[in-house]
Amino acid sequence: MTAPLDTEKLLSYAIPETHDDYDPRDAIIYALGVGAGLTSEIDETSLVFERNLQVLPTMALVLGTPGFWAMDPATGLDWLSILHGEQRLKIHVPLESAGTLIGTTKVTDVADKGPGKPALIRAKKEVRTLSGLLVAETSEIWFIQGAGGFGGERSLPAEPQFPIPDRDPDLAVVLPTSLAQAAIYRLSGDRNPLHIDPEAAASVGFDRPILHGLGTMGLVSRALIHGACGGVAASLREMNVRFTAPVYPGDDIHTHIWQDGDTLHFRAFRNGTQERVIDNGFARIVHAAA
């Protein structure tokens, strides 16, 4: 049984500041890790070829981060009990195809759902250039199963919510994943064994290793870019998701999109079923040159 969250230990843990030097090879590996180039229905040469390379905005999620930092025993976290609940991304400056970025991450809020119930953690990251220019901001919520009962507030401070419109979606985009998807995505920095080791996956109730939540988010970003941005990656400037079910490598992901001008709402389903893997999706786009 997971012990109640040790908030003093967690909040005193200094998540390492990370300097990332990246180049077109890294951007291409990231794009391959979120499924680019797997379908003949969409031309994604610009995501996987260094000539006129476009960088997916969701790559900001893996830049400037020390990887799955919760695996460090100094955090006091039982990393196998962690579920990724929500993720937000805001792009201030579109990513270049190469550069150096500095990421600073901090746990900002914790919540206690009660003894035997989850603890919630919110962590935020800023990604900046060497000159201090803010490139991207991220915010994520983790559920730590069974770690409640430490006496904290019952809920995290509220963030804006964007409910799905009560009508049929305007369009749908279907994108495949490969059986090697999680293995490729790991090359961008998240080495959590849950996504590669059958024993680790089985220990927390999964039939086999699952795809990274942020890998699914990156795949769905491609659906938004192709469905609503004319294939221009830099047009996607903000993206929020709530993860609701796991994706297994080899699944097809069906993204349903509601569009209202430069605002998008979306949901994603696995294998054409009614099992939602992403809900309450929200994005903002701008019209940008390729």
PDB file of C-alpha atoms in Angstrom:
ATOM      1  CA  MET A   1       0.000   0.000   0.000  1.00  0.00           C
ATOM      2  CA  THR A   2       1.287   3.434  -0.909  1.00  0.00           C
ATOM      3  CA  ALA A   3       2.173   5.640   2.067  1.00  0.00           C
ATOM      4  CA  PRO A   4       0.618   9.110   2.361  1.00  0.00           C
ATOM      5  CA  LEU A   5       2.446  11.706   0.320  1.00  0.00           C
ATOM      6  CA  ASP A   6       5.448  13.227   2.101  1.00  0.00           C
ATOM      7  CA  THR A   7       4.792  16.802   1.025  1.00  0.00           C
ATOM      8  CA  GLU A   8       7.774  18.229   2.906  1.00  0.00           C
ATOM      9  CA  LYS A   9      10.143  15.920   1.078  1.00  0.00           C
ATOM     10  CA  LEU A  10       8.503  16.511  -2.298  1.00  0.00           C
ATOM     11  CA  LEU A  11       8.278  20.295  -2.048  1.00  0.00           C
ATOM     12  CA  SER A  12      11.881  20.570  -0.874  1.00  0.00           C
ATOM     13  CA  TYR A  13      13.121  18.489  -3.821  1.00  0.00           C
ATOM     14  CA  ALA A  14      14.920  20.652  -6.367  1.00  0.00           C
ATOM     15  CA  ILE A  15      13.956  19.364  -9.821  1.00  0.00           C
ATOM     16  CA  PRO A  16      17.151  19.773 -11.857  1.00  0.00           C
ATOM     17  CA  GLU A  17      17.284  22.703 -14.249  1.00  0.00           C
ATOM     18  CA  THR A  18      17.968  21.256 -17.670  1.00  0.00           C
ATOM     19  CA  HIS A  19      19.941  22.657 -20.606  1.00  0.00           C
ATOM     20  CA  ASP A  20      18.999  20.969 -23.873  1.00  0.00           C
ATOM     21  CA  ASP A  21      21.040  21.341 -27.018  1.00  0.00           C
ATOM     22  CA  TYR A  22      18.935  19.952 -29.845  1.00  0.00           C
ATOM     23  CA  ASP A  23      19.218  19.766 -33.610  1.00  0.00           C
ATOM     24  CA  PRO A  24      17.178  18.520 -36.601  1.00  0.00           C
ATOM     25  CA  ARG A  25      18.028  14.911 -35.757  1.00  0.00           C
ATOM     26  CA  ASP A  26      16.377  15.300 -32.341  1.00  0.00           C
ATOM     27  CA  ALA A  27      13.309  16.948 -33.873  1.00  0.00           C
ATOM     28  CA  ILE A  28      12.980  14.105 -36.375  1.00  0.00           C
ATOM     29  CA  ILE A  29      13.359  11.430 -33.681  1.00  0.00           C
ATOM     30  CA  TYR A  30      10.646  13.181 -31.661  1.00  0.00           C
ATOM     31  CA  ALA A  31       8.327  13.336 -34.696  1.00  0.00           C
ATOM     32  CA  LEU A  32       8.885   9.628 -35.377  1.00  0.00           C
ATOM     33  CA  GLY A  33       8.190   8.938 -31.693  1.00  0.00           C
ATOM     34  CA  VAL A  34       4.716  10.458 -32.007  1.00  0.00           C
ATOM     35  CA  GLY A  35       3.953   8.542 -35.187  1.00  0.00           C
ATOM     36  CA  ALA A  36       4.905  10.904 -38.005  1.00  0.00           C
ATOM     37  CA  GLY A  37       5.219   9.175 -41.371  1.00  0.00           C
ATOM     38  CA  LEU A  38       3.184   6.076 -40.488  1.00  0.00           C
ATOM     39  CA  THR A  39       0.268   6.796 -42.818  1.00  0.00           C
ATOM     40  CA  SER A  40       0.203   7.189 -46.578  1.00  0.00           C
ATOM     41  CA  GLU A  41      -2.923   9.325 -46.248  1.00  0.00           C
ATOM     42  CA  ILE A  42      -0.968  12.411 -45.094  1.00  0.00           C
ATOM     43  CA  ASP A  43       2.341  13.749 -46.394  1.00  0.00           C
ATOM     44  CA  GLU A  44       4.537  14.380 -43.353  1.00  0.00           C
ATOM     45  CA  THR A  45       7.860  14.697 -45.135  1.00  0.00           C
ATOM     46  CA  SER A  46       8.324  18.146 -43.575  1.00  0.00           C
ATOM     47  CA  LEU A  47       8.338  16.564 -40.091  1.00  0.00           C
ATOM     48  CA  VAL A  48      10.949  13.901 -40.827  1.00  0.00           C
ATOM     49  CA  PHE A  49      13.253  15.455 -43.459  1.00  0.00           C
ATOM     50  CA  GLU A  50      15.830  18.060 -42.447  1.00  0.00           C
ATOM     51  CA  ARG A  51      15.191  20.144 -45.575  1.00  0.00           C
ATOM     52  CA  ASN A  52      12.533  22.756 -44.662  1.00  0.00           C
ATOM     53  CA  LEU A  53      11.974  20.886 -41.401  1.00  0.00           C
ATOM     54  CA  GLN A  54       8.930  21.725 -39.306  1.00  0.00           C
ATOM     55  CA  VAL A  55       9.194  21.107 -35.555  1.00  0.00           C
ATOM     56  CA  LEU A  56       6.117  19.858 -33.755  1.00  0.00           C
ATOM     57  CA  PRO A  57       5.158  22.299 -30.983  1.00  0.00           C
ATOM     58  CA  THR A  58       4.624  19.439 -28.539  1.00  0.00           C
ATOM     59  CA  MET A  59       8.366  18.796 -28.644  1.00  0.00           C
ATOM     60  CA  ALA A  60       8.488  21.571 -26.024  1.00  0.00           C
ATOM     61  CA  LEU A  61       7.077  18.970 -23.619  1.00  0.00           C
ATOM     62  CA  VAL A  62      10.309  16.950 -23.768  1.00  0.00           C
ATOM     63  CA  LEU A  63      12.792  19.821 -24.048  1.00  0.00           C
ATOM     64  CA  GLY A  64      14.187  21.331 -20.874  1.00  0.00           C
ATOM     65  CA  THR A  65      13.047  18.448 -18.714  1.00  0.00           C
ATOM     66  CA  PRO A  66      15.202  15.999 -16.729  1.00  0.00           C
ATOM     67  CA  GLY A  67      13.050  13.095 -17.904  1.00  0.00           C
ATOM     68  CA  PHE A  68      10.833  11.199 -15.471  1.00  0.00           C
ATOM     69  CA  TRP A  69      12.228  12.919 -12.399  1.00  0.00           C
ATOM     70  CA  ALA A  70       9.752  11.161 -10.060  1.00  0.00           C
ATOM     71  CA  MET A  71      11.975   8.059 -10.244  1.00  0.00           C
ATOM     72  CA  ASP A  72      14.568   9.828  -8.074  1.00  0.00           C
ATOM     73  CA  PRO A  73      14.146   8.367  -4.534  1.00  0.00           C
ATOM     74  CA  ALA A  74      14.819  11.849  -3.135  1.00  0.00           C
ATOM     75  CA  THR A  75      11.322  12.929  -4.271  1.00  0.00           C
ATOM     76  CA  GLY A  76       9.678  10.490  -1.867  1.00  0.00           C
ATOM     77  CA  LEU A  77       7.314   9.385  -4.660  1.00  0.00           C
ATOM     78  CA  ASP A  78       6.279   5.843  -5.523  1.00  0.00           C
ATOM     79  CA  TRP A  79       6.674   6.300  -9.263  1.00  0.00           C
ATOM     80  CA  LEU A  80       4.775   3.110 -10.138  1.00  0.00           C
ATOM     81  CA  SER A  81       1.694   4.623  -8.489  1.00  0.00           C
ATOM     82  CA  ILE A  82       1.711   7.718 -10.719  1.00  0.00           C
ATOM     83  CA  LEU A  83      -0.936   8.312 -13.377  1.00  0.00           C
ATOM     84  CA  HIS A  84      -0.650  11.292 -15.709  1.00  0.00           C
ATOM     85  CA  GLY A  85      -3.998  13.084 -15.432  1.00  0.00           C
ATOM     86  CA  GLU A  86      -3.783  16.366 -17.319  1.00  0.00           C
ATOM     87  CA  GLN A  87      -1.316  18.297 -19.449  1.00  0.00           C
ATOM     88  CA  ARG A  88      -1.273  21.885 -20.685  1.00  0.00           C
ATOM     89  CA  LEU A  89       1.088  23.476 -23.181  1.00  0.00           C
ATOM     90  CA  LYS A  90       1.395  27.091 -24.295  1.00  0.00           C
ATOM     91  CA  ILE A  91       3.835  28.079 -27.022  1.00  0.00           C
ATOM     92  CA  HIS A  92       5.026  31.687 -26.967  1.00  0.00           C
ATOM     93  CA  VAL A  93       7.640  31.361 -29.722  1.00  0.00           C
ATOM     94  CA  PRO A  94       7.528  28.515 -32.290  1.00  0.00           C
ATOM     95  CA  LEU A  95      10.385  26.059 -31.903  1.00  0.00           C
ATOM     96  CA  GLU A  96      13.351  26.409 -34.215  1.00  0.00           C
ATOM     97  CA  SER A  97      14.852  23.287 -35.803  1.00  0.00           C
ATOM     98  CA  ALA A  98      17.963  23.632 -33.613  1.00  0.00           C
ATOM     99  CA  GLY A  99      19.013  25.540 -30.540  1.00  0.00           C
ATOM    100  CA  THR A 100      19.684  25.489 -26.807  1.00  0.00           C
ATOM    101  CA  LEU A 101      16.819  25.743 -24.348  1.00  0.00           C
ATOM    102  CA  ILE A 102      16.752  25.867 -20.558  1.00  0.00           C
ATOM    103  CA  GLY A 103      13.919  24.289 -18.624  1.00  0.00           C
ATOM    104  CA  THR A 104      12.973  25.000 -15.021  1.00  0.00           C
ATOM    105  CA  THR A 105      10.349  22.779 -13.375  1.00  0.00           C
ATOM    106  CA  LYS A 106       8.699  23.171  -9.994  1.00  0.00           C
ATOM    107  CA  VAL A 107       5.923  21.444  -8.076  1.00  0.00           C
ATOM    108  CA  THR A 108       3.459  24.258  -7.428  1.00  0.00           C
ATOM    109  CA  ASP A 109       0.445  22.583  -5.801  1.00  0.00           C
ATOM    110  CA  VAL A 110      -0.606  19.374  -4.038  1.00  0.00           C
ATOM    111  CA  ALA A 111      -4.040  18.079  -3.050  1.00  0.00           C
ATOM    112  CA  ASP A 112      -5.294  15.313  -0.769  1.00  0.00           C
ATOM    113  CA  LYS A 113      -8.330  13.231  -1.777  1.00  0.00           C
ATOM    114  CA  GLY A 114      -8.327  11.422   1.577  1.00  0.00           C
ATOM    115  CA  PRO A 115      -6.869   8.267   3.164  1.00  0.00           C
ATOM    116  CA  GLY A 116      -6.499   5.454   0.650  1.00  0.00           C
ATOM    117  CA  LYS A 117      -7.401   7.800  -2.186  1.00  0.00           C
ATOM    118  CA  PRO A 118      -5.133   9.676  -4.604  1.00  0.00           C
ATOM    119  CA  ALA A 119      -2.863  12.608  -3.920  1.00  0.00           C
ATOM    120  CA  LEU A 120      -2.657  15.158  -6.726  1.00  0.00           C
ATOM    121  CA  ILE A 121       0.450  17.019  -7.807  1.00  0.00           C
ATOM    122  CA  ARG A 122       0.691  19.938 -10.205  1.00  0.00           C
ATOM    123  CA  ALA A 123       4.101  20.775 -11.686  1.00  0.00           C
ATOM    124  CA  LYS A 124       4.877  23.654 -14.023  1.00  0.00           C
ATOM    125  CA  LYS A 125       7.778  24.176 -16.394  1.00  0.00           C
ATOM    126  CA  GLU A 126       9.135  27.194 -18.230  1.00  0.00           C
ATOM    127  CA  VAL A 127      11.326  26.754 -21.299  1.00  0.00           C
ATOM    128  CA  ARG A 128      13.572  29.690 -22.205  1.00  0.00           C
ATOM    129  CA  THR A 129      16.409  30.515 -24.569  1.00  0.00           C
ATOM    130  CA  LEU A 130      19.886  31.303 -23.249  1.00  0.00           C
ATOM    131  CA  SER A 131      18.987  35.008 -23.481  1.00  0.00           C
ATOM    132  CA  GLY A 132      15.930  34.441 -21.256  1.00  0.00           C
ATOM    133  CA  LEU A 133      13.212  34.588 -23.937  1.00  0.00           C
ATOM    134  CA  LEU A 134      10.182  32.563 -22.838  1.00  0.00           C
ATOM    135  CA  VAL A 135       9.507  29.920 -25.491  1.00  0.00           C
ATOM    136  CA  ALA A 136       6.937  27.670 -23.809  1.00  0.00           C
ATOM    137  CA  GLU A 137       5.080  26.965 -20.584  1.00  0.00           C
ATOM    138  CA  THR A 138       3.727  23.607 -19.471  1.00  0.00           C
ATOM    139  CA  SER A 139       1.575  22.428 -16.599  1.00  0.00           C
ATOM    140  CA  GLU A 140       0.832  18.827 -15.659  1.00  0.00           C
ATOM    141  CA  ILE A 141      -1.242  17.035 -13.047  1.00  0.00           C
ATOM    142  CA  TRP A 142      -0.252  13.635 -11.663  1.00  0.00           C
ATOM    143  CA  PHE A 143      -2.465  11.317  -9.618  1.00  0.00           C
ATOM    144  CA  ILE A 144      -0.496   9.355  -6.994  1.00  0.00           C
ATOM    145  CA  GLN A 145      -2.689   6.355  -6.293  1.00  0.00           C
ATOM    146  CA  GLY A 146      -3.305   5.669  -2.608  1.00  0.00           C
ATOM    147  CA  ALA A 147      -1.100   8.546  -1.434  1.00  0.00           C
ATOM    148  CA  GLY A 148      -3.882  10.649   0.109  1.00  0.00           C
ATOM    149  CA  GLY A 149      -4.366  11.122   3.819  1.00  0.00           C
ATOM    150  CA  PHE A 150      -1.538  13.588   4.462  1.00  0.00           C
ATOM    151  CA  GLY A 151      -3.903  16.370   5.521  1.00  0.00           C
ATOM    152  CA  GLY A 152      -3.739  18.744   2.570  1.00  0.00           C
ATOM    153  CA  GLU A 153      -6.347  20.703   0.643  1.00  0.00           C
ATOM    154  CA  ARG A 154      -8.925  18.549  -1.123  1.00  0.00           C
ATOM    155  CA  SER A 155      -8.515  20.156  -4.558  1.00  0.00           C
ATOM    156  CA  LEU A 156      -5.852  21.850  -6.623  1.00  0.00           C
ATOM    157  CA  PRO A 157      -6.335  25.535  -7.427  1.00  0.00           C
ATOM    158  CA  ALA A 158      -8.690  25.731 -10.399  1.00  0.00           C
ATOM    159  CA  GLU A 159      -7.486  26.348 -13.930  1.00  0.00           C
ATOM    160  CA  PRO A 160      -9.727  27.421 -16.835  1.00  0.00           C
ATOM    161  CA  GLN A 161     -11.821  24.598 -18.297  1.00  0.00           C
ATOM    162  CA  PHE A 162     -13.123  24.381 -21.853  1.00  0.00           C
ATOM    163  CA  PRO A 163     -16.039  21.926 -22.210  1.00  0.00           C
ATOM    164  CA  ILE A 164     -16.667  20.106 -25.483  1.00  0.00           C
ATOM    165  CA  PRO A 165     -19.507  21.676 -27.552  1.00  0.00           C
ATOM    166  CA  ASP A 166     -22.850  19.882 -27.438  1.00  0.00           C
ATOM    167  CA  ARG A 167     -22.958  18.993 -31.138  1.00  0.00           C
ATOM    168  CA  ASP A 168     -21.388  16.607 -33.589  1.00  0.00           C
ATOM    169  CA  PRO A 169     -17.696  17.199 -34.342  1.00  0.00           C
ATOM    170  CA  ASP A 170     -16.744  19.122 -37.449  1.00  0.00           C
ATOM    171  CA  LEU A 171     -14.120  16.618 -38.545  1.00  0.00           C
ATOM    172  CA  ALA A 172     -12.234  13.506 -37.516  1.00  0.00           C
ATOM    173  CA  VAL A 173      -8.647  12.453 -38.204  1.00  0.00           C
ATOM    174  CA  VAL A 174      -7.491   8.843 -37.798  1.00  0.00           C
ATOM    175  CA  LEU A 175      -3.781   8.204 -37.181  1.00  0.00           C
ATOM    176  CA  PRO A 176      -2.040   4.899 -36.470  1.00  0.00           C
ATOM    177  CA  THR A 177       0.593   4.038 -33.918  1.00  0.00           C
ATOM    178  CA  SER A 178       3.234   1.349 -34.424  1.00  0.00           C
ATOM    179  CA  LEU A 179       4.136  -1.546 -32.152  1.00  0.00           C
ATOM    180  CA  ALA A 180       7.494   0.190 -31.634  1.00  0.00           C
ATOM    181  CA  GLN A 181       5.927   3.578 -30.830  1.00  0.00           C
ATOM    182  CA  ALA A 182       6.764   3.722 -27.122  1.00  0.00           C
ATOM    183  CA  ALA A 183      10.269   2.376 -27.747  1.00  0.00           C
ATOM    184  CA  ILE A 184      10.922   5.209 -30.209  1.00  0.00           C
ATOM    185  CA  TYR A 185       9.313   7.872 -28.018  1.00  0.00           C
ATOM    186  CA  ARG A 186      11.633   6.911 -25.126  1.00  0.00           C
ATOM    187  CA  LEU A 187      14.556   8.193 -27.195  1.00  0.00           C
ATOM    188  CA  SER A 188      13.275  11.732 -26.554  1.00  0.00           C
ATOM    189  CA  GLY A 189      13.980  11.391 -22.839  1.00  0.00           C
ATOM    190  CA  ASP A 190      11.190   9.685 -20.852  1.00  0.00           C
ATOM    191  CA  ARG A 191      12.701   6.359 -19.784  1.00  0.00           C
ATOM    192  CA  ASN A 192       9.847   5.249 -17.497  1.00  0.00           C
ATOM    193  CA  PRO A 193      10.002   1.412 -17.614  1.00  0.00           C
ATOM    194  CA  LEU A 194       6.196   1.250 -17.670  1.00  0.00           C
ATOM    195  CA  HIS A 195       6.406   1.945 -21.408  1.00  0.00           C
ATOM    196  CA  ILE A 196       8.962  -0.714 -22.337  1.00  0.00           C
ATOM    197  CA  ASP A 197       9.151  -3.400 -19.626  1.00  0.00           C
ATOM    198  CA  PRO A 198       6.314  -5.993 -19.596  1.00  0.00           C
ATOM    199  CA  GLU A 199       6.962  -6.787 -15.928  1.00  0.00           C
ATOM    200  CA  ALA A 200       6.683  -3.124 -14.877  1.00  0.00           C
ATOM    201  CA  ALA A 201       3.465  -2.776 -16.880  1.00  0.00           C
ATOM    202  CA  ALA A 202       1.980  -5.959 -15.391  1.00  0.00           C
ATOM    203  CA  SER A 203       2.854  -4.835 -11.851  1.00  0.00           C
ATOM    204  CA  VAL A 204       0.344  -1.970 -12.150  1.00  0.00           C
ATOM    205  CA  GLY A 205      -2.345  -3.900 -14.016  1.00  0.00           C
ATOM    206  CA  PHE A 206      -1.604  -3.372 -17.710  1.00  0.00           C
ATOM    207  CA  ASP A 207      -1.595  -6.266 -20.169  1.00  0.00           C
ATOM    208  CA  ARG A 208       1.554  -4.932 -21.785  1.00  0.00           C
ATOM    209  CA  PRO A 209       3.564  -1.676 -21.906  1.00  0.00           C
ATOM    210  CA  ILE A 210       1.453   1.360 -22.727  1.00  0.00           C
ATOM    211  CA  LEU A 211       2.236   4.418 -24.797  1.00  0.00           C
ATOM    212  CA  HIS A 212       3.425   7.523 -22.951  1.00  0.00           C
ATOM    213  CA  GLY A 213       0.585   9.971 -22.318  1.00  0.00           C
ATOM    214  CA  LEU A 214       2.693  12.750 -23.804  1.00  0.00           C
ATOM    215  CA  GLY A 215       3.318  10.501 -26.796  1.00  0.00           C
ATOM    216  CA  THR A 216      -0.433  10.275 -27.324  1.00  0.00           C
ATOM    217  CA  MET A 217      -0.687  14.043 -26.919  1.00  0.00           C
ATOM    218  CA  GLY A 218       1.986  14.531 -29.573  1.00  0.00           C
ATOM    219  CA  LEU A 219       0.145  12.212 -31.955  1.00  0.00           C
ATOM    220  CA  VAL A 220      -3.119  14.093 -31.413  1.00  0.00           C
ATOM    221  CA  SER A 221      -1.281  17.376 -32.036  1.00  0.00           C
ATOM    222  CA  ARG A 222      -0.509  16.022 -35.512  1.00  0.00           C
ATOM    223  CA  ALA A 223      -4.223  15.356 -36.014  1.00  0.00           C
ATOM    224  CA  LEU A 224      -4.997  18.977 -35.084  1.00  0.00           C
ATOM    225  CA  ILE A 225      -2.235  20.313 -37.341  1.00  0.00           C
ATOM    226  CA  HIS A 226      -3.411  18.314 -40.349  1.00  0.00           C
ATOM    227  CA  GLY A 227      -7.122  18.715 -39.656  1.00  0.00           C
ATOM    228  CA  ALA A 228      -7.293  22.397 -38.740  1.00  0.00           C
ATOM    229  CA  CYS A 229      -3.928  24.070 -39.382  1.00  0.00           C
ATOM    230  CA  GLY A 230      -3.339  23.211 -43.027  1.00  0.00           C
ATOM    231  CA  GLY A 231      -0.324  21.116 -42.052  1.00  0.00           C
ATOM    232  CA  VAL A 232       1.543  24.115 -40.595  1.00  0.00           C
ATOM    233  CA  ALA A 233       2.974  22.946 -37.267  1.00  0.00           C
ATOM    234  CA  ALA A 234       3.805  26.451 -35.995  1.00  0.00           C
ATOM    235  CA  SER A 235       0.102  27.368 -36.106  1.00  0.00           C
ATOM    236  CA  LEU A 236      -0.646  25.283 -33.005  1.00  0.00           C
ATOM    237  CA  ARG A 237       0.134  27.517 -30.028  1.00  0.00           C
ATOM    238  CA  GLU A 238      -1.815  26.080 -27.112  1.00  0.00           C
ATOM    239  CA  MET A 239      -3.019  22.573 -26.265  1.00  0.00           C
ATOM    240  CA  ASN A 240      -4.670  21.186 -23.133  1.00  0.00           C
ATOM    241  CA  VAL A 241      -5.702  17.561 -22.553  1.00  0.00           C
ATOM    242  CA  ARG A 242      -7.119  15.257 -19.901  1.00  0.00           C
ATOM    243  CA  PHE A 243      -5.924  11.657 -20.154  1.00  0.00           C
ATOM    244  CA  THR A 244      -8.750   9.183 -19.546  1.00  0.00           C
ATOM    245  CA  ALA A 245      -7.510   5.737 -20.694  1.00  0.00           C
ATOM    246  CA  PRO A 246      -4.251   4.148 -21.829  1.00  0.00           C
ATOM    247  CA  VAL A 247      -3.144   3.743 -25.434  1.00  0.00           C
ATOM    248  CA  TYR A 248      -1.296   0.602 -26.461  1.00  0.00           C
ATOM    249  CA  PRO A 249       1.340   0.652 -29.205  1.00  0.00           C
ATOM    250  CA  GLY A 250      -0.383  -0.516 -32.368  1.00  0.00           C
ATOM    251  CA  ASP A 251      -3.700   1.234 -31.635  1.00  0.00           C
ATOM    252  CA  ASP A 252      -5.327   3.588 -34.127  1.00  0.00           C
ATOM    253  CA  ILE A 253      -6.273   6.958 -32.619  1.00  0.00           C
ATOM    254  CA  HIS A 254      -9.434   8.700 -33.824  1.00  0.00           C
ATOM    255  CA  THR A 255      -9.405  12.437 -33.026  1.00  0.00           C
ATOM    256  CA  HIS A 256     -12.741  14.248 -33.215  1.00  0.00           C
ATOM    257  CA  ILE A 257     -12.395  18.012 -33.629  1.00  0.00           C
ATOM    258  CA  TRP A 258     -14.824  20.875 -33.073  1.00  0.00           C
ATOM    259  CA  GLN A 259     -13.636  24.148 -34.613  1.00  0.00           C
ATOM    260  CA  ASP A 260     -14.744  27.670 -33.745  1.00  0.00           C
ATOM    261  CA  GLY A 261     -12.454  30.071 -35.589  1.00  0.00           C
ATOM    262  CA  ASP A 262      -9.013  29.817 -34.001  1.00  0.00           C
ATOM    263  CA  THR A 263     -10.309  27.728 -31.094  1.00  0.00           C
ATOM    264  CA  LEU A 264     -10.405  23.938 -31.240  1.00  0.00           C
ATOM    265  CA  HIS A 265     -12.047  21.408 -28.953  1.00  0.00           C
ATOM    266  CA  PHE A 266     -11.253  17.729 -29.340  1.00  0.00           C
ATOM    267  CA  ARG A 267     -11.551  14.194 -28.027  1.00  0.00           C
ATOM    268  CA  ALA A 268      -9.551  11.124 -28.969  1.00  0.00           C
ATOM    269  CA  PHE A 269     -10.603   7.472 -29.033  1.00  0.00           C
ATOM    270  CA  ARG A 270      -8.669   4.240 -29.499  1.00  0.00           C
ATOM    271  CA  ASN A 271      -9.434   1.861 -32.351  1.00  0.00           C
ATOM    272  CA  GLY A 272     -12.698   3.526 -33.335  1.00  0.00           C
ATOM    273  CA  THR A 273     -14.392   2.456 -30.102  1.00  0.00           C
ATOM    274  CA  GLN A 274     -16.110   4.656 -27.560  1.00  0.00           C
ATOM    275  CA  GLU A 275     -13.131   4.345 -25.188  1.00  0.00           C
ATOM    276  CA  ARG A 276     -11.884   7.901 -24.840  1.00  0.00           C
ATOM    277  CA  VAL A 277      -8.171   8.250 -24.303  1.00  0.00           C
ATOM    278  CA  ILE A 278      -8.210  12.070 -24.289  1.00  0.00           C
ATOM    279  CA  ASP A 279     -11.133  14.240 -23.188  1.00  0.00           C
ATOM    280  CA  ASN A 280     -11.794  17.955 -22.707  1.00  0.00           C
ATOM    281  CA  GLY A 281      -9.159  18.735 -25.319  1.00  0.00           C
ATOM    282  CA  PHE A 282      -8.666  22.419 -26.090  1.00  0.00           C
ATOM    283  CA  ALA A 283      -6.321  24.195 -28.469  1.00  0.00           C
ATOM    284  CA  ARG A 284      -5.649  27.616 -29.916  1.00  0.00           C
ATOM    285  CA  ILE A 285      -4.163  28.196 -33.330  1.00  0.00           C
ATOM    286  CA  VAL A 286      -2.727  31.151 -35.207  1.00  0.00           C
ATOM    287  CA  HIS A 287      -2.216  31.548 -38.914  1.00  0.00           C
ATOM    288  CA  ALA A 288       1.517  31.156 -39.452  1.00  0.00           C
ATOM    289  CA  ALA A 289       3.722  30.737 -42.451  1.00  0.00           C
ATOM    290  CA  ALA A 290       5.211  27.319 -43.096  1.00  0.00           C
TER     291      ALA A 290
END
